[in-house]
Amino acid sequence: MTTPRPTPVRPAPPGATALPVIRARGVTMAYGDVDVLHGIDLDIHQGEVFALLGPNGAGKTTTVEILEGFRQRSSGEVSVLGADPERGDDAWRGRIGLVLQSWRDHRRWRVAELLTHFATYYPDPRDPAGLLDLVGLTGQAGQQVDRLSGGQRRRLDVALGIVGRPELLFLDEPTTGFDPEARHEFHLLVERLAREEGVTVLLTTHDLVEAERLADRIAMLVGGRIRACGTPAELARRAAAQAEVRWTADDGTAHRERTEDPSRLVWELHQDATGPIAGLEVRRPTLEDTYLHMVHREDDGADEAVEGEAQAV
Amino acid sequence: MKGTSMTGKTDEAGVADVAEVNGAPGGTKRSRPTRTYWRAGFLRGGIELRHLLRNPKELSGHLTNVVVALLVAVYINDDVPGTQTPMSHLVIAGFAAYLLFQVGLISLPQILVTEREEGALLRLRATPGGIPAYLIAKCLLVVVTAVGSLALLLAATALVADGPLPRGPGDWLTLAWVTTLGLLAVVPLGAAIGAVLPNPREALALIMLPTMGLLVTSGAVFPITVLPVPVQQVASVFPLKWMAQGLRSALLPDSAQAAEPAGSWELPMVALVLTAWAVIGFLLAIPLLRRAARRESGSRMSARLRKAEQGGAKAS
């Protein structure tokens, strides 16, 4: 899973390369005396799928809501699609899509009715029927929103989020409550939006597998600071976590050893062995290892050990 | 017309809101015409009305007043003391006033609080032109519901129980302006209440008691002169007393003025008090609604949802 991704095939839009879709510098947030964000720096580029990870209370929601224009930051600079979110007008709003996890609104509306209605607010909306097909709700078009299953409801939220052809899409825990197949379909949809239409996606999730699967880059937010940022592979490498090698010796005992250099260990094992090594397994550090490592480092209070990682640019 | 004057005011609020953000630097060039809000608002209002008509439970809530008024009209036979007017006519006029009062101060806040909790307000906030369209739709819904049930109440009682109807163009005119001004007095106020109330469950409890109290003390269901003078004075501060009095002047013969506390309909006072409440309502509603919309965010919605679920779990 942590193999490096191929270089993105999307061409950079001419002239737009210099200006990221989301740019934040030194964003802080304080509620009363409590500092929630201690200077967030972010650059998210067009067509990028960017995942924001972090434990509860790390400031993820605050960060995203500042970028969405729903919350006023205490200080720092933010530009989203070229505007300050606190002053975003209707045209700016129309370029942003939002999918939140706890939406239960418009329960009495019918699925197609709701989607068609929300299409009227946008200058160049997607075709509602085609969109229902895209999220697999064609069969539910005439159904009342109230009667949808949890997963169907979320897919309707996704459809509502992209009906206005947003250039930037915020996804908040989008696949909570999805079955594996629906989750897979959803991942394909997000990839398609990003790869084919150049939609920029900011994803917040607790699902590390999802982040690894979808995100071009991941930022880890712990204690109101970005602790690490990079591609999933970079993050895994950067964490000081060691790879684990497991094998079964000739006498049948199971062995496991942690090492910085698993390749060398395997090579040495083979030199000592008389034949194939039973049960040989190399487990590379995963995103989860990196994540836990980051979170624990915060718990230990070893804040200072961040070697230039806090710059998510 | 009633609808036009009301929604016209609301749109000013919407437009001011938009102008405010448009004036700020950093926005994008494309600006959407106000027409779009109206179109989306009317579409939305139409769809919500259709949902209301299709929902028997909610519809029956609005029809309760009509049914109660009908029953009262059939069962009350005596006259208003000191007049030749049937007591039932006074009660029907009172119910007509209470109906308008209820749509503005109970139904509307409840709708607003519920939809805020479910996230409809947030979704519209995240949609270009969503908030103006929402307000236009709500005004349409409230005006049609109020005027529709008022017409139904008057028609049904007139047909079934010989209920009162305006006599002559002057009375119809009075009915029209008292209804319009009455709605203007309670709808913005209801919107302001809906913007500040915490959640649908507490909201109902908080609104019901004072409105029921006013129903009893405002002279809507029996002549107000029966009550002690201090109670009359307190009730006179609130719009229901004046709405009922104004509707009585439109529906009852002039001879019934004898039963009024002042011995007359006091129409200038009706207009004055209702206008004052309309002004207060607008002054409160615009900043409070703006504040409510501004404060909406995903985390607030989730927090409320969690609280609601915990509350539900405790209750069950």
XYZ file of C-alpha atoms in Angstrom:
629
model
C 0.000 0.000 0.000
C 2.853 2.382 0.642
C 4.436 2.052 -2.774
C 5.178 5.484 -4.183
C 2.435 6.795 -6.408
C 3.199 7.422 -10.047
C 3.728 11.056 -10.829
C 0.391 12.722 -11.352
C -0.750 12.696 -14.961
C -2.838 15.822 -14.553
C -1.264 18.732 -16.337
C -0.832 21.804 -14.222
C -3.245 24.480 -15.409
C -1.369 27.156 -17.303
C -0.603 30.188 -15.226
C -2.376 28.764 -12.196
C 0.523 26.745 -10.907
C 1.775 29.530 -8.699
C -1.499 29.996 -6.832
C -2.641 27.103 -4.679
C -6.365 26.503 -4.280
C -5.927 26.651 -0.527
C -3.174 28.639 1.060
C -2.887 29.221 4.780
C -0.101 30.970 6.662
C 0.245 31.118 10.401
C -3.409 30.475 11.115
C -4.177 30.488 14.808
C -7.402 30.010 16.653
C -8.119 30.656 20.287
C -11.369 30.148 22.138
C -11.005 32.407 25.120
C -7.721 31.431 26.721
C -7.515 28.079 24.989
C -5.346 27.960 21.880
C -6.736 25.417 19.460
C -4.522 26.104 16.473
C -0.917 27.225 16.821
C -0.023 28.527 13.384
C -1.168 26.298 10.555
C 0.588 26.526 7.178
C -1.009 24.744 4.249
C -0.728 24.755 0.470
C -3.169 22.594 -1.425
C -2.978 22.629 -5.195
C -5.500 22.225 -7.922
C -6.620 18.653 -8.524
C -4.971 17.410 -5.383
C -6.663 15.067 -2.936
C -5.438 16.179 0.448
C -6.248 14.344 3.643
C -6.192 15.921 7.061
C -5.682 13.363 9.808
C -5.528 13.726 13.524
C -7.045 12.605 16.784
C -10.246 14.167 18.071
C -9.637 17.604 19.478
C -6.507 18.147 17.402
C -8.097 21.066 15.572
C -9.108 19.353 12.341
C -12.679 20.592 12.395
C -11.623 24.100 13.339
C -9.101 24.174 10.508
C -11.608 22.956 7.953
C -14.320 25.327 9.141
C -11.936 28.270 8.857
C -11.208 27.222 5.272
C -14.937 26.761 4.555
C -15.598 30.289 5.805
C -17.785 29.128 8.691
C -15.454 30.190 11.451
C -13.384 33.280 12.054
C -9.721 32.670 12.686
C -7.893 34.538 15.419
C -4.965 35.437 13.205
C -3.072 34.406 10.125
C -3.705 34.578 6.404
C -6.026 32.340 4.432
C -6.810 32.275 0.749
C -9.276 29.771 -0.662
C -9.914 29.934 -4.424
C -8.311 33.346 -4.397
C -10.532 34.859 -1.700
C -10.479 35.183 2.044
C -13.136 32.706 3.235
C -14.419 35.214 5.781
C -15.369 37.489 2.900
C -16.408 34.892 0.357
C -19.408 36.013 -1.688
C -22.084 33.936 -3.390
C -20.030 33.341 -6.519
C -17.207 32.053 -4.325
C -19.616 29.787 -2.414
C -20.810 28.402 -5.719
C -17.327 27.095 -6.463
C -17.146 25.083 -3.266
C -18.842 21.799 -2.450
C -19.456 20.510 1.038
C -20.170 17.023 2.312
C -20.636 16.812 6.079
C -21.265 13.744 8.149
C -24.244 14.757 10.256
C -26.622 16.178 7.696
C -30.212 15.025 8.227
C -31.962 17.895 6.480
C -34.743 18.004 3.909
C -36.152 14.711 5.115
C -39.528 15.166 3.527
C -38.137 15.939 0.093
C -37.850 13.332 -2.573
C -34.343 12.465 -3.718
C -34.603 13.740 -7.295
C -36.700 16.730 -6.233
C -34.041 17.833 -3.759
C -31.162 17.426 -6.166
C -33.034 19.228 -8.954
C -33.896 22.061 -6.586
C -30.319 22.556 -5.462
C -29.169 22.535 -9.072
C -31.182 25.761 -9.616
C -28.872 27.742 -7.335
C -25.816 27.211 -9.529
C -24.908 28.811 -12.837
C -23.734 25.594 -14.500
C -25.074 22.622 -12.559
C -24.618 18.963 -13.302
C -27.581 17.108 -14.746
C -29.451 15.767 -11.678
C -30.454 12.502 -13.371
C -26.892 11.805 -14.482
C -25.645 12.670 -11.021
C -28.078 10.246 -9.373
C -26.757 7.590 -11.690
C -23.190 8.528 -10.776
C -23.842 8.014 -7.051
C -26.033 4.966 -7.650
C -29.332 6.425 -6.463
C -31.328 6.246 -9.679
C -33.536 3.585 -8.121
C -34.299 5.883 -5.186
C -35.062 9.001 -7.263
C -38.707 9.157 -6.208
C -38.119 8.057 -2.644
C -38.415 10.325 0.372
C -35.013 11.297 1.789
C -36.168 10.065 5.198
C -36.402 6.506 3.954
C -32.842 6.251 2.612
C -30.343 4.016 4.370
C -27.351 5.651 6.033
C -25.078 4.940 3.100
C -27.640 6.120 0.556
C -28.172 9.315 2.523
C -24.433 9.996 2.486
C -24.282 9.376 -1.246
C -27.104 11.864 -1.694
C -25.026 14.327 0.345
C -22.145 13.707 -2.020
C -24.409 14.325 -5.015
C -25.659 17.566 -3.419
C -22.064 18.527 -2.704
C -21.013 18.256 -6.346
C -24.207 19.297 -8.151
C -22.817 22.808 -8.676
C -19.569 21.516 -10.253
C -17.372 22.733 -7.399
C -13.696 23.368 -7.975
C -13.015 22.561 -4.353
C -14.741 19.835 -2.385
C -14.663 19.437 1.393
C -15.349 15.900 2.572
C -15.856 15.346 6.289
C -15.673 11.678 7.265
C -17.440 10.898 4.028
C -17.613 7.109 4.241
C -18.717 6.650 7.842
C -21.403 3.990 7.758
C -20.620 2.777 4.236
C -20.386 -0.904 3.479
C -17.140 -1.965 1.768
C -18.652 -1.887 -1.701
C -20.185 1.553 -1.269
C -16.880 2.752 0.122
C -15.055 1.402 -2.907
C -17.534 3.109 -5.262
C -17.126 6.328 -3.347
C -13.347 6.165 -3.630
C -13.602 5.676 -7.380
C -15.918 8.689 -7.582
C -13.538 10.934 -5.635
C -10.604 9.810 -7.744
C -12.566 10.480 -10.891
C -13.483 13.989 -9.740
C -9.880 14.773 -8.942
C -8.202 13.083 -11.906
C -10.660 13.878 -14.669
C -12.171 17.167 -13.596
C -9.316 18.614 -11.608
C -11.460 19.066 -8.500
C -9.397 19.782 -5.422
C -10.478 17.657 -2.482
C -9.845 18.265 1.195
C -10.723 15.153 3.123
C -10.864 14.781 6.880
C -11.054 11.244 8.115
C -10.199 8.845 10.888
C -9.890 6.050 8.371
C -6.181 5.731 7.690
C -6.689 3.169 4.947
C -9.013 5.567 3.191
C -6.522 8.408 3.514
C -3.750 6.221 2.158
C -5.923 5.033 -0.695
C -7.235 8.420 -1.785
C -4.846 11.125 -0.787
C -1.999 12.500 -2.834
C -0.760 14.127 0.321
C -1.603 13.780 3.963
C -1.161 16.204 6.807
C -1.247 15.085 10.406
C -2.664 17.577 12.809
C -1.835 16.951 16.434
C -2.363 19.410 19.262
C -3.169 22.289 16.940
C -0.012 21.907 14.846
C 0.737 20.114 11.614
C 3.194 17.443 12.716
C 3.882 15.895 9.369
C 2.887 16.386 5.787
C 3.712 14.514 2.630
C 2.724 11.610 0.432
C 1.644 8.499 2.312
C 4.960 6.840 1.451
C 6.978 9.809 2.631
C 5.127 9.894 5.883
C 5.682 6.228 6.522
C 9.384 6.638 5.823
C 9.729 9.728 7.889
C 8.333 8.184 11.004
C 11.140 6.568 12.890
C 9.148 3.365 12.934
C 11.138 0.273 12.008
C 10.137 -2.486 9.647
C 9.361 -5.839 11.138
C 10.618 -9.114 9.670
C 8.939 -12.364 10.664
C 9.933 -15.875 9.761
C 9.847 -19.425 11.028
C 13.177 -21.052 11.839
C 14.074 -24.617 10.850
C 13.252 -25.854 14.342
C 9.719 -24.473 13.892
C 10.001 -21.492 16.249
C 8.514 -18.217 15.100
C 10.858 -15.235 15.018
C 10.289 -11.558 14.621
C 12.850 -8.812 14.469
C 12.614 -5.055 14.083
C 15.142 -3.421 11.837
C 15.945 -0.230 9.965
C 17.079 -2.260 6.984
C 14.785 -5.233 6.361
C 16.397 -6.001 3.030
C 19.753 -6.651 4.657
C 18.223 -8.829 7.353
C 16.396 -10.951 4.766
C 19.576 -11.305 2.746
C 21.499 -12.435 5.844
C 18.781 -14.892 6.707
C 18.978 -16.391 3.250
C 22.739 -16.740 3.464
C 22.380 -18.744 6.659
C 19.509 -20.797 5.367
C 19.776 -24.067 3.506
C 16.559 -23.570 1.578
C 13.481 -21.367 1.376
C 12.634 -19.625 4.596
C 9.246 -20.611 5.913
C 6.738 -17.871 6.750
C 8.969 -15.014 5.684
C 7.172 -11.716 5.976
C 8.407 -8.128 5.845
C 6.113 -5.593 7.320
C 6.954 -2.022 6.338
C 5.928 0.791 8.656
C 2.417 1.768 7.720
C 0.599 5.052 7.842
C -0.950 3.809 11.031
C 2.482 3.365 12.612
C 3.377 6.876 11.551
C 0.109 8.208 12.882
C 0.425 6.527 16.254
C 4.038 7.614 16.452
C 3.068 11.252 15.855
C 0.205 11.151 18.293
C 2.276 9.546 21.006
C 5.101 11.953 20.555
C 2.611 14.682 21.314
C 1.501 12.830 24.424
C 5.068 12.601 25.638
C 5.391 16.317 25.252
C 8.411 15.939 22.974
C 7.294 18.813 20.833
C 10.726 19.929 19.854
C 11.577 16.824 17.878
C 9.812 18.092 14.787
C 12.561 18.313 12.223
C 11.123 20.775 9.788
C 8.037 18.660 9.358
C 5.581 21.240 10.469
C 5.755 22.991 7.129
C 2.984 21.494 5.099
C 4.028 23.228 1.948
C -51.167 42.123 -1.195
C -50.162 40.584 2.050
C -47.562 38.287 0.600
C -45.835 40.969 -1.393
C -45.413 43.410 1.405
C -44.057 40.774 3.715
C -41.610 39.055 1.465
C -40.558 42.441 0.144
C -39.258 43.364 3.559
C -37.450 40.103 3.955
C -35.753 40.443 0.637
C -34.329 43.766 1.691
C -32.626 41.880 4.465
C -31.345 39.299 2.024
C -30.102 41.870 -0.428
C -28.393 43.872 2.272
C -26.625 40.718 3.337
C -25.402 40.037 -0.157
C -24.346 43.603 -0.769
C -22.332 43.418 2.400
C -20.258 40.455 1.244
C -20.067 41.667 -2.342
C -18.634 44.944 -1.189
C -15.765 43.151 0.451
C -12.542 42.733 -1.484
C -11.278 39.368 -2.578
C -14.554 38.016 -3.949
C -14.985 36.804 -7.488
C -16.471 38.829 -10.309
C -19.551 36.814 -11.264
C -22.558 38.215 -9.446
C -25.888 36.466 -9.466
C -28.970 38.547 -10.065
C -31.507 38.966 -7.287
C -34.012 37.337 -9.613
C -32.330 33.988 -8.983
C -33.079 34.229 -5.253
C -36.710 34.940 -5.941
C -36.976 32.089 -8.381
C -35.254 29.623 -6.064
C -37.263 30.960 -3.120
C -40.609 30.575 -4.857
C -39.694 27.126 -6.163
C -38.694 26.140 -2.681
C -41.812 27.605 -1.091
C -43.990 25.795 -3.614
C -42.316 22.465 -2.914
C -42.617 22.959 0.849
C -46.317 23.792 0.508
C -46.800 20.622 -1.491
C -45.056 18.657 1.260
C -47.300 20.260 3.854
C -50.418 19.318 1.919
C -49.156 15.759 1.542
C -48.409 15.388 5.248
C -51.650 14.582 7.110
C -50.093 14.930 10.539
C -48.827 18.444 10.028
C -51.889 19.480 8.082
C -54.143 18.339 10.930
C -52.142 20.586 13.272
C -53.165 23.584 11.204
C -56.750 22.390 10.918
C -57.243 21.915 14.658
C -58.147 25.579 15.084
C -60.741 25.332 12.360
C -62.306 22.264 13.957
C -62.289 23.763 17.459
C -63.824 26.971 16.148
C -66.505 24.943 14.383
C -67.358 23.010 17.531
C -67.505 26.199 19.574
C -69.709 27.849 16.974
C -72.138 24.934 17.082
C -72.273 24.544 20.854
C -72.315 28.125 22.106
C -75.759 29.662 21.848
C -75.833 32.726 24.088
C -75.094 36.306 23.097
C -72.182 38.529 23.987
C -73.387 40.253 27.192
C -74.965 43.606 26.477
C -75.285 43.033 22.721
C -77.366 41.142 20.174
C -74.251 39.460 18.742
C -73.941 35.701 19.185
C -71.084 34.757 21.498
C -69.963 32.211 18.897
C -69.107 35.047 16.476
C -66.815 36.646 19.014
C -65.112 33.305 19.607
C -64.717 32.634 15.863
C -63.107 36.044 15.352
C -60.858 35.265 18.333
C -59.839 31.918 16.865
C -59.148 33.568 13.531
C -56.760 35.945 15.279
C -55.183 33.145 17.299
C -54.656 31.168 14.120
C -52.554 33.944 12.592
C -50.776 34.388 15.904
C -50.019 30.680 16.109
C -48.661 30.361 12.576
C -46.233 33.207 13.231
C -45.213 32.481 16.802
C -45.479 28.694 17.149
C -45.274 27.045 13.721
C -42.613 29.310 12.253
C -40.148 29.176 15.183
C -40.577 25.414 15.326
C -39.861 25.015 11.643
C -36.815 27.273 11.919
C -35.400 25.505 14.963
C -36.001 22.038 13.514
C -34.482 22.871 10.169
C -31.519 24.489 11.828
C -30.953 21.382 13.908
C -31.220 19.067 10.923
C -28.736 21.148 8.971
C -30.998 22.645 6.291
C -29.881 26.132 7.276
C -26.222 25.118 7.031
C -26.742 23.514 3.633
C -28.411 26.673 2.355
C -25.681 28.763 3.855
C -23.191 26.712 1.896
C -25.241 27.258 -1.268
C -24.988 30.487 -3.269
C -28.120 32.548 -2.609
C -29.408 29.853 -0.300
C -30.293 32.013 2.699
C -32.346 34.650 0.809
C -34.168 31.852 -1.017
C -34.818 30.126 2.307
C -36.355 33.260 3.827
C -38.492 33.921 0.752
C -39.714 30.324 0.803
C -40.541 30.482 4.513
C -42.484 33.734 4.099
C -44.446 32.213 1.253
C -45.156 29.109 3.299
C -46.266 31.076 6.355
C -48.448 33.535 4.441
C -50.176 30.847 2.403
C -50.692 28.650 5.465
C -52.079 31.535 7.528
C -54.317 33.034 4.864
C -55.420 29.582 3.697
C -56.467 28.397 7.154
C -58.097 31.747 7.919
C -60.184 31.509 4.748
C -61.034 27.904 5.554
C -62.066 28.807 9.101
C -64.332 31.654 8.000
C -65.835 29.668 5.124
C -66.420 26.534 7.189
C -68.012 28.335 10.148
C -70.144 30.472 7.806
C -71.391 27.403 5.959
C -71.888 25.020 8.853
C -72.691 27.220 11.820
C -73.865 30.543 10.430
C -70.509 32.096 11.363
C -69.621 35.740 10.800
C -68.402 37.168 7.515
C -67.438 40.744 6.633
C -70.371 42.863 5.476
C -69.526 45.220 2.662
C -66.196 46.358 1.153
C -65.218 48.343 4.261
C -65.273 45.218 6.425
C -63.352 43.190 3.826
C -60.746 45.934 3.700
C -60.455 45.859 7.479
C -60.104 42.075 7.389
C -57.321 42.423 4.786
C -55.273 45.040 6.595
C -55.681 43.541 10.056
C -54.575 40.158 8.664
C -51.613 41.717 6.866
C -50.531 43.845 9.780
C -51.156 40.978 12.195
C -48.874 38.712 10.188
C -46.285 41.454 9.927
C -46.435 41.787 13.712
C -45.938 38.082 14.480
C -43.929 36.566 11.601
C -40.683 38.540 12.029
C -41.029 38.106 15.783
C -41.485 34.370 15.285
C -38.428 34.288 13.042
C -36.413 36.059 15.744
C -37.612 33.555 18.347
C -36.800 30.680 16.003
C -33.295 32.060 15.569
C -32.503 32.033 19.290
C -34.350 29.002 20.672
C -32.024 26.100 21.483
C -33.740 23.019 19.998
C -37.161 21.832 18.828
C -38.035 19.997 22.039
C -37.347 22.869 24.406
C -38.656 25.334 21.851
C -42.194 23.979 21.993
C -42.285 24.132 25.777
C -40.889 27.655 25.834
C -43.349 29.055 23.305
C -46.513 27.172 24.173
C -47.047 28.459 27.686
C -46.916 32.211 26.963
C -49.037 31.875 23.830
C -51.687 29.847 25.641
C -51.636 32.448 28.397
C -52.193 35.176 25.853
C -55.003 33.220 24.228
C -56.870 33.246 27.526
C -56.089 36.808 28.572
C -56.419 38.614 25.226
C -60.175 38.483 24.962
C -60.000 36.099 22.040
C -62.365 33.468 23.471
C -64.508 35.586 25.806
C -64.948 39.337 26.321
C -61.776 40.757 27.813
C -63.818 43.011 30.123
C -64.495 39.967 32.344
C -60.841 39.995 33.378
C -59.286 42.213 36.064
C -58.000 45.496 34.683
C -54.268 44.775 35.357
C -54.556 41.547 33.330
C -56.249 43.495 30.532
C -53.434 46.011 30.610
C -50.752 43.359 30.359
C -52.550 41.607 27.500
C -52.896 44.958 25.715
C -49.128 45.126 25.332
C -49.130 42.047 23.099
C -50.415 41.801 19.556
C -53.018 39.055 19.991
C -55.510 41.295 21.819
C -55.350 43.832 19.011
C -55.472 41.247 16.248
C -58.621 39.769 17.773
C -60.143 43.212 18.257
C -59.355 44.203 14.676
C -60.856 41.008 13.301
C -63.983 41.505 15.457
C -64.396 44.920 13.901
C -64.311 43.298 10.461
C -66.554 40.348 11.318
C -68.990 41.587 13.950
C -71.681 44.264 13.566
C -70.884 47.708 14.945
C -73.450 47.203 17.702
C -71.052 44.696 19.263
C -68.660 47.562 20.072
C -70.593 47.929 23.312
C -68.779 44.859 24.682
C -65.295 46.278 23.916
C -63.357 47.732 26.841
C -63.272 51.195 25.209
C -66.780 50.891 23.789
C -65.320 51.142 20.283
C -63.102 49.080 17.917
C -60.112 51.413 18.459
C -58.836 50.693 14.945
C -56.088 53.368 15.031
C -54.757 51.735 18.182
C -54.921 48.309 16.499
C -52.855 49.651 13.608
C -50.421 51.379 15.940
C -49.724 48.424 18.233
C -49.409 45.928 15.376
C -47.080 48.249 13.456
C -44.962 48.698 16.569
C -44.622 44.915 16.921
C -43.797 44.599 13.240
C -40.997 47.135 13.632
C -39.684 45.446 16.784
C -39.901 42.082 15.034
C -37.897 43.203 12.030
C -35.315 44.963 14.183
C -34.823 41.746 16.154
C -35.186 39.235 13.336
C -32.645 40.609 10.894
C -29.589 40.560 13.196
C -30.687 37.398 14.991
C -31.276 35.444 11.784
C -27.987 36.678 10.408
C -26.260 35.611 13.585
C -27.943 32.193 13.524
C -26.883 31.618 9.922
C -23.360 32.838 10.584
C -22.943 30.540 13.553
C -23.953 27.427 11.662
C -21.149 25.014 10.984
C -20.639 21.312 10.706
C -19.290 20.895 14.222
C -22.196 22.778 15.777
C -24.602 20.599 13.887
C -22.824 17.427 15.008
C -22.763 18.622 18.600
C -26.493 19.283 18.552
C -27.118 15.919 16.931
C -25.140 14.165 19.641
C -27.043 16.039 22.314
C -30.362 15.219 20.702
C -29.447 11.549 20.495
C -28.375 11.461 24.119
C -31.590 13.199 25.120
C -33.572 10.695 23.083
C -31.738 7.772 24.652
C -32.452 9.094 28.123
C -36.104 9.575 27.328
C -36.584 6.070 25.930
